[in-house]
Amino acid sequence: MRFIRYALPAARNFAPALGGFSRSAWSGLETEIDRLFETAVGGATAATRFPVDLYEDKANTFVRAELPGVKRADINVDLVDGVLNITAARKTPPAAEGQAEQTVTLSRSVRIADEVQADNVAATYENGVLTVTLPKRQEAKPKKFTVEVK
Amino acid sequence: MSPLTNILPGFNRTSAACGDACAAENAQTVRPAYKVNETTDAYTVTVQLPGVAKDGLEITAEDGQVRLVGRRAWKTPEGWTSLYRETADAAYELVLTHDDAIDAEKIGAELRDGVLNVTLPKSEVTKPRKIAVS
């Protein structure tokens, strides 16, 4: 199914924000909705996106990504400037003989809080789900001090 | 797949119709992404079931229907707080209706890395036959 977007009258695009009746009260929302649709269903974006979950416990932050049908060797995880990038290549065997192998590149970036020990990041892949464990830095862990009352 | 079901996973849900026991456990199920291919002697169904292990998968074939239920093997460990979720914990359920031209005895399934491949061989009766003219 294809989405056909309405072509807005050009006049509306140039109308001043607060002037006259030419600008619909909803126009801001319309653009916002259009933008959302574009990111959610727009062509290549939707096909190469995969769902991601974020968890944390006392010592770690966890990122879980659903990546079915990808070999471990084809998954790339890197952490650059507090952004975790997950890139994976899904190789589908040819449907019929004589056809080439199909490769789809999937990628997703997740912003992670800064307090991560970047050199201790670990990742496991099981049943088509990738789990990345990002240990928190010592100073980021909540410290508990018990004060003795005299 | 309709774009609407891509955006709102809730639109994808069908109620589990596998008895009271199943309904009590979790009434909501999610329809997984799947693809059907046809070759000369079989249909192959590729279903994406991330998070499902072999034990949690049930495939039943009856009355012109192939029903597939996959329960997720992973549960949130204790002490983990979810900060942001895009996935659901609900089980996957997929019901495919066919015209009984499938050999139910020879259905084969293989689960690897969260992708299930089901082979539904066409029954001998419906295959094209060459008739020798005498």
XYZ file of N, CA and C in Angstrom, chain A:
450
model
N 0.847 -1.195 0.000
C 0.000 0.000 0.000
C 0.878 1.239 0.000
N 0.467 2.191 -0.774
C 1.245 3.428 -0.867
C 0.467 4.559 -0.231
N 1.161 5.441 0.368
C 0.521 6.614 0.930
C 0.665 7.764 -0.035
N -0.454 8.353 -0.376
C -0.390 9.512 -1.253
C -0.651 10.724 -0.384
N 0.299 11.607 -0.364
C 0.151 12.763 0.507
C -0.564 13.884 -0.216
N -1.361 14.602 0.547
C -2.046 15.732 -0.036
C -1.047 16.818 -0.378
N -1.236 17.407 -1.538
C -0.402 18.540 -1.886
C -1.063 19.770 -1.280
N -0.365 20.419 -0.377
C -0.955 21.589 0.269
C -0.941 22.761 -0.696
N -1.952 23.606 -0.651
C -1.911 24.809 -1.480
C -0.680 25.627 -1.115
N -0.002 26.104 -2.122
C 1.254 26.802 -1.876
C 1.074 28.008 -0.966
N -0.092 28.678 -1.085
C -0.336 29.891 -0.320
C -0.234 29.616 1.173
N -0.669 28.441 1.565
C -0.655 28.131 2.996
C 0.769 28.046 3.536
N 1.628 27.559 2.691
C 3.004 27.406 3.137
C 3.679 28.734 3.420
N 3.240 29.757 2.662
C 3.893 31.051 2.829
C 3.113 31.980 3.739
N 1.933 31.555 4.192
C 1.110 32.428 5.020
C 1.821 32.738 6.327
N 1.734 34.002 6.777
C 2.358 34.323 8.056
C 1.668 33.558 9.194
N 2.412 33.303 10.212
C 1.918 32.441 11.281
C 0.638 32.951 11.916
N 0.505 34.258 12.043
C -0.667 34.758 12.769
C -1.604 35.561 11.885
N -1.413 35.552 10.584
C -2.192 36.440 9.724
C -3.347 35.774 9.009
N -4.501 36.397 9.106
C -5.642 36.063 8.257
C -6.195 34.669 8.442
N -7.094 34.308 7.495
C -7.780 33.021 7.587
C -7.135 31.951 6.708
N -6.118 32.374 5.983
C -5.551 31.445 5.006
C -4.873 30.261 5.693
N -4.391 30.494 6.859
C -3.661 29.418 7.541
C -4.618 28.688 8.484
N -4.704 27.393 8.272
C -5.576 26.600 9.123
C -4.957 26.458 10.505
N -5.800 26.402 11.494
C -5.312 26.250 12.864
C -4.590 24.916 13.036
N -4.887 23.995 12.121
C -4.323 22.648 12.247
C -3.051 22.456 11.449
N -2.636 23.500 10.744
C -1.540 23.268 9.797
C -0.264 22.790 10.484
N -0.018 23.280 11.679
C 1.172 22.835 12.397
C 1.086 21.356 12.689
N -0.099 20.936 13.105
C -0.327 19.528 13.431
C -0.221 18.664 12.182
N -0.758 19.215 11.069
C -0.698 18.457 9.813
C 0.738 18.148 9.420
N 1.587 19.173 9.519
C 2.986 18.931 9.161
C 3.605 17.919 10.105
N 3.243 18.041 11.355
C 3.798 17.129 12.357
C 3.378 15.698 12.047
N 2.100 15.538 11.707
C 1.591 14.198 11.395
C 2.250 13.670 10.131
N 2.378 14.548 9.134
C 3.065 14.136 7.901
C 4.471 13.651 8.196
N 5.149 14.382 9.070
C 6.529 14.039 9.393
C 6.572 12.671 10.081
N 5.616 12.467 11.009
C 5.561 11.199 11.728
C 5.308 10.041 10.775
N 4.383 10.264 9.831
C 4.088 9.209 8.867
C 5.307 8.888 8.040
N 6.037 9.955 7.708
C 7.216 9.740 6.887
C 8.251 8.896 7.622
N 8.433 9.180 8.918
C 9.427 8.416 9.652
C 8.931 7.010 9.951
N 7.605 6.862 10.124
C 7.084 5.554 10.521
C 6.918 4.609 9.339
N 6.407 5.113 8.223
C 6.122 4.207 7.117
C 6.901 4.519 5.851
N 7.656 5.593 5.892
C 8.295 6.063 4.668
C 9.331 5.113 4.124
N 9.041 4.522 3.017
C 9.954 3.733 2.202
C 10.978 2.922 2.958
N 12.240 3.253 2.722
C 13.338 2.444 3.234
C 13.404 2.474 4.765
N 12.984 3.574 5.352
C 13.110 3.717 6.797
C 12.392 2.598 7.528
N 11.170 2.312 7.108
C 10.376 1.315 7.813
C 10.973 -0.077 7.638
N 11.522 -0.345 6.473
C 12.021 -1.686 6.193
C 13.327 -1.981 6.913
N 14.100 -0.939 7.216
C 15.396 -1.197 7.817
C 15.405 -0.910 9.318
N 14.247 -0.620 9.858
C 14.130 -0.332 11.281
C 13.784 -1.613 12.010
N 14.196 -1.702 13.267
C 13.796 -2.855 14.067
C 13.500 -2.374 15.473
N 12.605 -3.064 16.188
C 12.222 -2.572 17.510
C 13.323 -2.736 18.555
N 13.401 -1.776 19.429
C 14.436 -1.722 20.457
C 13.787 -1.466 21.819
N 14.263 -2.147 22.842
C 13.806 -1.917 24.210
C 14.988 -1.444 25.051
N 14.704 -0.608 26.024
C 15.757 -0.140 26.937
C 15.396 -0.531 28.363
N 16.355 -1.108 29.060
C 16.146 -1.475 30.460
C 17.332 -0.978 31.274
N 17.148 -0.936 32.584
C 18.321 -0.717 33.429
C 18.148 -1.444 34.741
N 19.270 -1.802 35.336
C 19.226 -2.256 36.715
C 20.274 -1.420 37.457
N 20.634 -1.853 38.668
C 21.511 -0.989 39.475
C 22.858 -0.753 38.807
N 23.390 -1.787 38.148
C 24.759 -1.670 37.645
C 24.870 -1.480 36.134
N 23.794 -1.790 35.399
C 23.911 -1.783 33.938
C 22.708 -1.128 33.256
N 22.951 -0.728 32.034
C 21.862 -0.349 31.138
C 21.815 -1.448 30.077
N 20.619 -1.857 29.671
C 20.505 -2.924 28.685
C 19.724 -2.426 27.481
N 20.179 -2.798 26.320
C 19.442 -2.508 25.089
C 19.116 -3.856 24.457
N 17.853 -4.101 24.225
C 17.446 -5.345 23.557
C 16.850 -5.014 22.203
N 17.330 -5.669 21.179
C 16.857 -5.392 19.826
C 16.379 -6.678 19.176
N 15.246 -6.625 18.543
C 14.713 -7.795 17.838
C 15.304 -7.844 16.440
N 16.168 -8.804 16.218
C 16.847 -8.929 14.919
C 16.749 -10.365 14.427
N 15.567 -10.822 14.071
C 15.459 -12.225 13.648
C 16.157 -12.476 12.318
N 16.729 -13.664 12.206
C 17.299 -14.093 10.936
C 18.606 -13.443 10.549
N 19.388 -13.031 11.546
C 20.674 -12.404 11.255
C 21.766 -13.251 11.902
N 22.863 -13.447 11.189
C 23.966 -14.225 11.771
C 24.770 -13.327 12.704
N 25.336 -13.966 13.739
C 26.123 -13.202 14.724
C 27.208 -12.374 14.050
N 27.850 -12.961 13.051
C 28.969 -12.288 12.389
C 28.514 -11.041 11.629
N 27.227 -10.973 11.319
C 26.733 -9.844 10.530
C 26.152 -8.720 11.386
N 26.337 -8.842 12.705
C 25.843 -7.781 13.591
C 27.024 -6.938 14.046
N 26.860 -5.639 13.951
C 27.895 -4.707 14.349
C 27.355 -3.780 15.417
N 28.027 -3.716 16.548
C 27.574 -2.834 17.612
C 28.716 -1.892 17.934
N 28.473 -0.581 17.899
C 29.521 0.337 18.359
C 28.924 1.491 19.146
N 29.761 2.043 19.976
C 29.350 3.129 20.860
C 30.229 4.326 20.566
N 29.626 5.360 20.041
C 30.378 6.560 19.705
C 29.696 7.748 20.348
N 30.419 8.475 21.183
C 29.908 9.696 21.815
C 28.533 9.510 22.453
N 28.377 8.419 23.179
C 27.118 8.198 23.889
C 25.974 7.740 23.005
N 26.253 7.417 21.762
C 25.214 6.877 20.875
C 25.592 5.451 20.510
N 24.680 4.532 20.796
C 24.917 3.122 20.484
C 24.343 2.846 19.099
N 25.206 2.406 18.196
C 24.755 2.093 16.836
C 24.720 0.591 16.650
N 23.592 0.095 16.222
C 23.475 -1.326 15.922
C 23.221 -1.446 14.425
N 24.103 -2.137 13.738
C 23.941 -2.357 12.297
C 23.970 -3.858 12.058
N 23.063 -4.330 11.243
C 23.018 -5.761 10.956
C 22.665 -5.968 9.505
N 23.198 -7.043 8.939
C 22.880 -7.395 7.554
C 22.089 -8.692 7.568
N 20.877 -8.629 7.072
C 20.080 -9.853 6.996
C 20.206 -10.420 5.603
N 20.762 -11.624 5.542
C 20.970 -12.261 4.234
C 19.898 -13.318 4.037
N 19.100 -13.131 3.015
C 18.058 -14.102 2.709
C 18.540 -14.980 1.572
N 18.502 -16.299 1.757
C 18.933 -17.172 0.667
C 18.030 -16.989 -0.547
N 18.566 -17.213 -1.726
C 17.764 -16.981 -2.934
C 16.488 -17.818 -2.940
N 15.399 -17.190 -3.329
C 14.100 -17.862 -3.325
C 14.072 -18.988 -4.356
N 14.689 -18.735 -5.486
C 14.731 -19.772 -6.524
C 16.161 -19.871 -7.038
N 16.469 -20.951 -7.680
C 17.816 -21.127 -8.210
C 18.095 -20.100 -9.292
N 19.326 -19.649 -9.302
C 19.692 -18.669 -10.306
C 19.539 -17.237 -9.821
N 18.777 -17.043 -8.728
C 18.621 -15.690 -8.194
C 19.744 -15.393 -7.210
N 20.031 -14.132 -7.055
C 21.109 -13.747 -6.154
C 20.608 -13.710 -4.708
N 21.560 -13.818 -3.791
C 21.246 -13.715 -2.377
C 20.834 -12.278 -2.066
N 19.793 -12.138 -1.253
C 19.322 -10.788 -0.937
C 19.897 -10.341 0.401
N 20.364 -9.125 0.443
C 20.897 -8.593 1.693
C 20.169 -7.299 2.035
N 19.668 -7.245 3.263
C 19.022 -6.038 3.743
C 19.848 -5.522 4.914
N 20.213 -4.257 4.867
C 20.982 -3.693 5.970
C 20.026 -2.989 6.925
N 20.106 -3.397 8.187
C 19.243 -2.819 9.204
C 20.112 -1.978 10.118
N 19.614 -0.823 10.523
C 20.419 -0.063 11.472
C 19.539 0.773 12.371
N 20.061 1.017 13.528
C 19.314 1.771 14.533
C 20.333 2.422 15.465
N 20.049 3.622 15.899
C 20.922 4.303 16.849
C 20.130 4.661 18.085
N 20.731 4.432 19.222
C 20.056 4.729 20.484
C 20.980 5.602 21.317
N 20.458 6.697 21.836
C 21.264 7.559 22.702
C 21.282 6.961 24.104
N 22.455 6.791 24.625
C 22.639 6.198 25.940
C 23.166 7.279 26.872
N 22.745 7.224 28.123
C 23.255 8.190 29.099
C 24.780 8.089 29.147
N 25.414 9.201 29.459
C 26.876 9.275 29.336
C 27.657 8.360 30.275
N 27.030 7.986 31.385
C 27.820 7.296 32.411
C 28.008 5.799 32.113
N 28.576 5.486 30.956
C 28.774 4.091 30.561
C 30.271 3.792 30.457
N 30.679 2.612 30.967
C 32.070 2.180 30.776
C 32.166 1.623 29.368
N 32.615 2.465 28.471
C 32.576 2.105 27.052
C 33.417 0.870 26.741
N 34.470 0.629 27.532
C 35.344 -0.508 27.212
C 34.818 -1.832 27.755
N 33.701 -1.805 28.471
C 33.182 -3.039 29.057
C 31.829 -3.463 28.484
N 31.494 -2.920 27.337
C 30.198 -3.231 26.747
C 30.213 -4.662 26.203
N 29.155 -5.402 26.500
C 29.066 -6.790 26.029
C 27.758 -6.984 25.289
N 27.732 -7.932 24.374
C 26.495 -8.200 23.624
C 26.303 -9.693 23.432
N 25.063 -10.143 23.548
C 24.737 -11.547 23.285
C 23.579 -11.589 22.299
N 23.532 -12.672 21.546
C 22.465 -12.833 20.559
C 21.848 -14.203 20.756
N 20.558 -14.230 21.025
C 19.881 -15.501 21.284
C 18.454 -15.427 20.753
N 18.034 -16.463 20.062
C 16.676 -16.566 19.512
C 16.274 -15.340 18.691
N 17.213 -14.749 18.033
C 16.883 -13.596 17.205
C 16.773 -12.283 17.951
N 17.208 -12.274 19.223
C 17.173 -11.025 19.998
C 18.583 -10.698 20.464
N 19.010 -9.478 20.196
C 20.335 -9.027 20.612
C 20.204 -8.266 21.933
N 21.031 -8.633 22.911
C 21.030 -7.913 24.185
C 22.396 -7.277 24.385
N 22.431 -5.963 24.496
C 23.686 -5.260 24.726
C 23.696 -4.810 26.179
N 24.766 -5.164 26.895
C 24.893 -4.785 28.297
C 25.909 -3.661 28.408
N 25.478 -2.533 28.941
C 26.357 -1.383 29.075
C 26.532 -1.086 30.564
N 27.687 -1.465 31.125
C 27.871 -1.245 32.567
C 27.995 0.243 32.895
N 27.377 0.617 33.994
C 27.458 2.026 34.407
C 28.796 2.286 35.081
N 29.249 3.494 34.983
C 30.494 3.863 35.645
C 30.283 3.895 37.153
N 31.366 3.682 37.882
C 31.268 3.607 39.339
C 30.556 4.820 39.936
N 30.967 5.997 39.484
C 30.415 7.217 40.107
C 28.941 7.408 39.773
N 28.481 6.701 38.747
C 27.080 6.862 38.363
C 26.159 5.992 39.204
N 26.733 4.951 39.816
C 25.903 4.077 40.639
C 25.488 4.820 41.905
N 24.250 4.621 42.342
C 23.838 5.303 43.570
C 24.612 4.745 44.756
N 25.209 5.650 45.515
C 25.975 5.193 46.678
C 25.129 5.365 47.922
N 25.296 4.455 48.823
C 24.501 4.514 50.055
C 25.448 4.723 51.227
N 25.183 5.750 51.994
C 25.983 5.986 53.188
C 25.085 5.815 54.391
N 25.536 5.022 55.322
C 24.768 4.897 56.554
C 25.458 5.749 57.614
N 24.715 6.643 58.193
C 25.299 7.548 59.189
C 24.873 7.073 60.574
N 25.865 6.894 61.377
C 25.599 6.414 62.723
C 25.088 7.563 63.585
N 24.014 7.327 64.284
C 23.454 8.379 65.148
C 23.947 8.149 66.573
N 24.576 9.171 67.101
C 25.140 9.003 68.456
C 24.217 9.613 69.489
